[in-house]
Coordinates of C-alpha atoms and ligand atoms in Angstrom, one line a residue:
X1 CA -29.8 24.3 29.5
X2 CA -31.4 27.3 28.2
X3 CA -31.3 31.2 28.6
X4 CA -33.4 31.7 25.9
X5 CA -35.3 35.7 26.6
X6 CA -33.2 36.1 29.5
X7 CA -31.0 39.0 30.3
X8 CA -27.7 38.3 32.1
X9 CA -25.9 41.2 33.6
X10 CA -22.3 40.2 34.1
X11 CA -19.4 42.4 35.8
X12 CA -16.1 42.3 34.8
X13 CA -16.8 40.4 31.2
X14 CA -14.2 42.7 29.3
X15 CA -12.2 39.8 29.6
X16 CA -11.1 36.5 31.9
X17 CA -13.6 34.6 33.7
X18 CA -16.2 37.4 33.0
X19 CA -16.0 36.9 29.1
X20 CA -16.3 33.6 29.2
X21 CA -19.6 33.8 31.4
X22 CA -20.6 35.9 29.2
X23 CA -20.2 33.8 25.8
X24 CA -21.3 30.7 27.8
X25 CA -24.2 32.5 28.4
X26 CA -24.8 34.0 25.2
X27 CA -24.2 30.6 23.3
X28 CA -27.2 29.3 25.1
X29 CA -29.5 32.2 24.3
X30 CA -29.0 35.1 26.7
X31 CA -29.0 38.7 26.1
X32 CA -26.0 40.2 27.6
X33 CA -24.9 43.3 29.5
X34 CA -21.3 43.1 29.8
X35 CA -20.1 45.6 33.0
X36 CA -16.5 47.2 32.5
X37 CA -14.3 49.6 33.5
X38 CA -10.9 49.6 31.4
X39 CA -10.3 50.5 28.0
X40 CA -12.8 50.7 25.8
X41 CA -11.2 49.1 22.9
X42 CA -11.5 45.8 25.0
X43 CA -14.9 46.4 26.2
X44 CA -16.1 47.0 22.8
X45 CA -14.0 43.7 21.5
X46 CA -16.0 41.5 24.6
X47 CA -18.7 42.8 22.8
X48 CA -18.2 41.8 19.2
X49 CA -17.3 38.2 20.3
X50 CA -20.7 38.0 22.2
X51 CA -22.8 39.6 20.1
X52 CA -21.1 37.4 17.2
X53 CA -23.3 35.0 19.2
X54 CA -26.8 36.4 17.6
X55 CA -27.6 37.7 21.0
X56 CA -28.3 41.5 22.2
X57 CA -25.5 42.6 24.0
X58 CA -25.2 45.9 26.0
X59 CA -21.6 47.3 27.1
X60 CA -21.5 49.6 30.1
X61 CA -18.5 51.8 31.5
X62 CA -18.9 51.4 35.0
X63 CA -16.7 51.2 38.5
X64 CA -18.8 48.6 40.6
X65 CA -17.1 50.1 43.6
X66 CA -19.7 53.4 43.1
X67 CA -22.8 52.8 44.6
X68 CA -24.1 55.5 42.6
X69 CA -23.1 54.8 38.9
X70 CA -23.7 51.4 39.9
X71 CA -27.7 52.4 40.4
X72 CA -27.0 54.4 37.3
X73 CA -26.0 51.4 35.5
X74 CA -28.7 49.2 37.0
X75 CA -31.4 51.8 35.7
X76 CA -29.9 51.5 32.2
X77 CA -29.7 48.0 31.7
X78 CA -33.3 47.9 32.6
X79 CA -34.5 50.4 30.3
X80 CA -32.7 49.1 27.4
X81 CA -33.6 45.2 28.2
X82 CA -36.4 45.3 30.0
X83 CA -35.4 42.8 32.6
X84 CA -32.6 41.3 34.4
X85 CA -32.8 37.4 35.6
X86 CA -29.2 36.8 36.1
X87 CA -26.3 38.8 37.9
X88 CA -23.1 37.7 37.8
X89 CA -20.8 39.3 40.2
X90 CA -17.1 38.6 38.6
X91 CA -15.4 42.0 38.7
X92 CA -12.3 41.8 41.3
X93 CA -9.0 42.8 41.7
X94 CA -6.0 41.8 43.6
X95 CA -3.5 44.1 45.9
X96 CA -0.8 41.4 46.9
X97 CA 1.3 42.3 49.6
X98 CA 2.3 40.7 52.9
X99 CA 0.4 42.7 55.8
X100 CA 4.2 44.1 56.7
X101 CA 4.1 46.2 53.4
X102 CA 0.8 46.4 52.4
X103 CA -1.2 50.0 52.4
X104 CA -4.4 51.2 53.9
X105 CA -5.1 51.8 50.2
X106 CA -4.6 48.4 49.0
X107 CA -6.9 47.0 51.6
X108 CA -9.3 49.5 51.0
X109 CA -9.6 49.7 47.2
X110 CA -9.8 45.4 47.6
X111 CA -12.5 45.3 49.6
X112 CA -14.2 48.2 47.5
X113 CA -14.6 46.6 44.3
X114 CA -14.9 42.8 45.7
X115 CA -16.9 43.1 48.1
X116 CA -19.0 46.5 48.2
X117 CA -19.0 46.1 44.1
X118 CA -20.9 43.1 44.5
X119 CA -23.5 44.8 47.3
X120 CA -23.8 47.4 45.3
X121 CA -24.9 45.1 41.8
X122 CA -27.2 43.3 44.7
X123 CA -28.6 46.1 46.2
X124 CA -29.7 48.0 42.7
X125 CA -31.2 44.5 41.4
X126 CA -32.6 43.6 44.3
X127 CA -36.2 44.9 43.8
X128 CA -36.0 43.8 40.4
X129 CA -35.3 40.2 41.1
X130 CA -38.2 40.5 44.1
X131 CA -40.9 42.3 42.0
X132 CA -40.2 39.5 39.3
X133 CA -40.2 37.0 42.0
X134 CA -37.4 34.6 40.0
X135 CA -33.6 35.4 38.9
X136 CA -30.0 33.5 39.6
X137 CA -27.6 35.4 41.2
X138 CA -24.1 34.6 41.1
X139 CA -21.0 35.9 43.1
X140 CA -17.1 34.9 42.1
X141 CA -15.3 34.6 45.3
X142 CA -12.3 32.8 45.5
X143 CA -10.6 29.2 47.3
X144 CA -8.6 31.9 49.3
X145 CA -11.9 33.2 50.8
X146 CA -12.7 29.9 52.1
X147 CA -8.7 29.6 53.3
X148 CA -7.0 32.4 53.6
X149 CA -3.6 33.0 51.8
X150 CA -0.4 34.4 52.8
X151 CA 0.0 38.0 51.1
X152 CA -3.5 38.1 50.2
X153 CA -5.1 39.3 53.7
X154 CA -7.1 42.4 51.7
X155 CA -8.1 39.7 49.0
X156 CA -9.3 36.6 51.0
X157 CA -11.1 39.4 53.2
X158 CA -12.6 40.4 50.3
X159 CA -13.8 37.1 49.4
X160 CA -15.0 35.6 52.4
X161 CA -17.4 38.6 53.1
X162 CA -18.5 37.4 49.3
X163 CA -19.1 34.3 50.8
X164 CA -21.0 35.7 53.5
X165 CA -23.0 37.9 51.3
X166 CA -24.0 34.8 49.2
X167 CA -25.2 32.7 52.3
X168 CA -27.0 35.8 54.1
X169 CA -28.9 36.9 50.8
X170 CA -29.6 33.8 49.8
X171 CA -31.8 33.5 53.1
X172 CA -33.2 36.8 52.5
X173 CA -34.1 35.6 48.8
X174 CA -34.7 31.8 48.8
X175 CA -38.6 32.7 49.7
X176 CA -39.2 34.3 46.7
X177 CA -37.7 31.7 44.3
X178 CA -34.4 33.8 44.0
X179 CA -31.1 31.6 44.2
X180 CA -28.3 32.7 45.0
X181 CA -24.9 30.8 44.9
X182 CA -21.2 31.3 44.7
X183 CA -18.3 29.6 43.3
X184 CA -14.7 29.4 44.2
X185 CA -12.4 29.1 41.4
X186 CA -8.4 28.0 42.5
X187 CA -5.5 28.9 40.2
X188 CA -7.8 29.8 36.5
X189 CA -5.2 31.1 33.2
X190 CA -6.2 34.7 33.0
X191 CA -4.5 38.3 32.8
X192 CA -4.9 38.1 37.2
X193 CA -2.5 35.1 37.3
X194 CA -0.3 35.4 34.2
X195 CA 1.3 38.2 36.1
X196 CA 2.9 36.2 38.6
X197 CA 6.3 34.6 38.1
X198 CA 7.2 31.4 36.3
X199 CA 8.4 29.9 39.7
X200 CA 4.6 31.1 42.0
X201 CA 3.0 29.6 38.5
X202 CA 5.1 26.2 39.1
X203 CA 4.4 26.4 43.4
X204 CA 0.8 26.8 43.1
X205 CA 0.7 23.8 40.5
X206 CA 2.6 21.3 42.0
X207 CA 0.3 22.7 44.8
X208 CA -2.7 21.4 42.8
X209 CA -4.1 17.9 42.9
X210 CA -5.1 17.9 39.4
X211 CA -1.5 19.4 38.4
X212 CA -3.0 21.8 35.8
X213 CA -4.9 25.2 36.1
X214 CA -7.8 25.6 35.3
X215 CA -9.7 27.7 32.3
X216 CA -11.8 30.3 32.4
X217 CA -14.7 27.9 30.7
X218 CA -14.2 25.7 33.2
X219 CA -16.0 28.4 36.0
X220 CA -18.1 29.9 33.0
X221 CA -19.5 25.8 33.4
X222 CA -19.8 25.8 36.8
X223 CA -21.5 29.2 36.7
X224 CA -24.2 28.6 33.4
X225 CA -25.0 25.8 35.6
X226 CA -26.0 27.6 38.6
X227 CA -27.9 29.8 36.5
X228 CA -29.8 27.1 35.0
X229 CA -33.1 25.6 35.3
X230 CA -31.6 22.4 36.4
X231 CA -30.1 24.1 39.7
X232 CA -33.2 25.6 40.9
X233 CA -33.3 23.8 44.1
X234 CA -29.5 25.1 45.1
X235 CA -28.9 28.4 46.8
X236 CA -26.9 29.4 49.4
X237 CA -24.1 26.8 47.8
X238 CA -20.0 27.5 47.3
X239 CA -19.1 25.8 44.7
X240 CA -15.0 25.0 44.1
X241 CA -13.7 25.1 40.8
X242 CA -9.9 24.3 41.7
X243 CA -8.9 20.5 40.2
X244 CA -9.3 19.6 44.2
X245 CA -6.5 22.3 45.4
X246 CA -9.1 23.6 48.7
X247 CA -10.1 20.0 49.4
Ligands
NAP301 P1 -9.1 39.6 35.2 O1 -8.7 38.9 34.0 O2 -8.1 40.5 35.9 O3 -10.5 40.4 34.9 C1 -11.0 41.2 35.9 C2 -12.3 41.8 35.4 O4 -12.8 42.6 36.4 C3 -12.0 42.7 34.2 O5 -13.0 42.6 33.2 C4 -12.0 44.1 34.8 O6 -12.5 45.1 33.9 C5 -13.1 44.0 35.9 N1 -13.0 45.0 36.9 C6 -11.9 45.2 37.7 N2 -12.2 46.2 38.6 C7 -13.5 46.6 38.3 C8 -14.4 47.6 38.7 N3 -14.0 48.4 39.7 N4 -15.6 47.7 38.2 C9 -16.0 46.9 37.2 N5 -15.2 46.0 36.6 C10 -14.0 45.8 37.2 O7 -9.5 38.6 36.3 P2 -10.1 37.1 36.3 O8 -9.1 36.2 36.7 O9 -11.0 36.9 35.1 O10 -11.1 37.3 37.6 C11 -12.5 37.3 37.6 C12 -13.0 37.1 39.0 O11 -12.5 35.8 39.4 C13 -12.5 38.0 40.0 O12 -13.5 38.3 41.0 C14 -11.3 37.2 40.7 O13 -11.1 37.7 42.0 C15 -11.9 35.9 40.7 N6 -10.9 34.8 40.8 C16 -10.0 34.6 39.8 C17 -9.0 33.6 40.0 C18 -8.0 33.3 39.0 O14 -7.1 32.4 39.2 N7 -7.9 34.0 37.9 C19 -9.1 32.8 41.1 C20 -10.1 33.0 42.1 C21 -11.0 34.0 41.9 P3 -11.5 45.8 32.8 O15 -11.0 44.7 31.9 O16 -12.4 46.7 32.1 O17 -10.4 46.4 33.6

């Protein structure tokens, strides 16, 4: 596997999943632009460890949610890099309430950065990836897209339109040698899960058939992998990366 030349532009790869995409990536020879949008002390951190790689690396301020700064963004990367091959669209956040208490604003603000975030990434790369006729596009949606979840309506909303997204521009793309996949992580060890309690940690475990959760290298695999050479022939694809807990 090799992403030697390429540039990857990955949302969300301050930290988490997205910063281990990005140094999965990187290790195998892609420039990176790492997408952010909290403190800057962290996005310029991300960057150090990437570019301690020996790989360009790009760090952008920027609310996916905003179709405009998003263009903005887009336009920035691709004067500073030249290109863009891969998108990974990793930036989400959750609003967890039962419907009962939860606000139009949580719903809203959900669907806004995990779902219109990642049209927006699509839309501004779109020509790019069609002009160029190649490129990987990946989307991070979630096991609760595919099965819903109790106090997560905004969230697995959120994620099965990411799902839907994947499978309807994959069509669009797949003519033009343009893949464009998903994956599903379960329960992954990051700042999103380590703020729920010690006894939702030990539920959703004993909930797992593997009994363990997951890292965030263990979707950066699943995701260098369906950016690779080797997965050419995929597209349209959900891929689980859960130790079995959606089977
Ligand atoms: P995390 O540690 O909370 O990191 C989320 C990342 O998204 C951060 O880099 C954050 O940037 C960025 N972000 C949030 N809102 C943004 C916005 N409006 N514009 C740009 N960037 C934004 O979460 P994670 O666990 O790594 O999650 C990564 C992805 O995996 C998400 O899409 C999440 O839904 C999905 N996922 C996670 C799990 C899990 O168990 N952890 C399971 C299923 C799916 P800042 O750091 O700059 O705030």
């Amino acid at each position: 596997m090799s992403f030697k030349n390429k540039t990857a532009v990955i949302t969300g790869a301050s930290r988490g999943i997205g910063l281990a995409v990005a140094k999965k990536l990187a290790s195998q020879g892609a420039n990176i632009a790492i997408i952010y949008v909290g403190k800057e002390e962290e996005g310029e951190n991300a960057k150090k460890e990437v570019e301690a790689l020996g790989v360009k690396v790009g760090l952008y301020y920027c609310d996916v949610s905003d179709f405009e700064k998003s263009k903005e963004t887009v336009d920035q990367i691709l004067n500073e890099f030249g290109t863009i091959d891969i998108l990974v669209n990793n930036a989400g956040i959750v609003r967890d309430k039962l419907v009962l208490r939860m606000e139009e604003a949580d719903f809203d603000s959900v669907i806004a950065v995990n779902l219109k975030g990642t049209f927006n990434m699509i839309k501004h790369t779109y020509k790019t990836f069609t002009k160029q006729r190649a490129g990987r596009i990946v989307n991070v949606a979630s096991v609760v897209g595919i099965n819903g979840n109790a106090g997560q309506t905004n969230y697995s909303a959120s994620k099965a339109g990411v799902i839907g997204v994947t499978k309807s521009v994959a069509k669009e793309l797949a003519g033009r040698g343009i893949t464009v996949n998903a994956v599903a992580p379960g329960y992954i060890i990051t700042d999103m899960t380590n703020a729920l309690s010690d006894k939702v940690k030990e539920e959703i475990e004993n909930a797992i058939p593997m009994k363990k959760r997951g890292l965030p290298e263990d979707v950066a695999n699943a995701i260098a992998f369906l950016c690779s050479d080797e997965a050419s022939y995929i597209t349209g694809e959900v891929i689980r990366v859960d130790g079995g807990m959606a089977m």
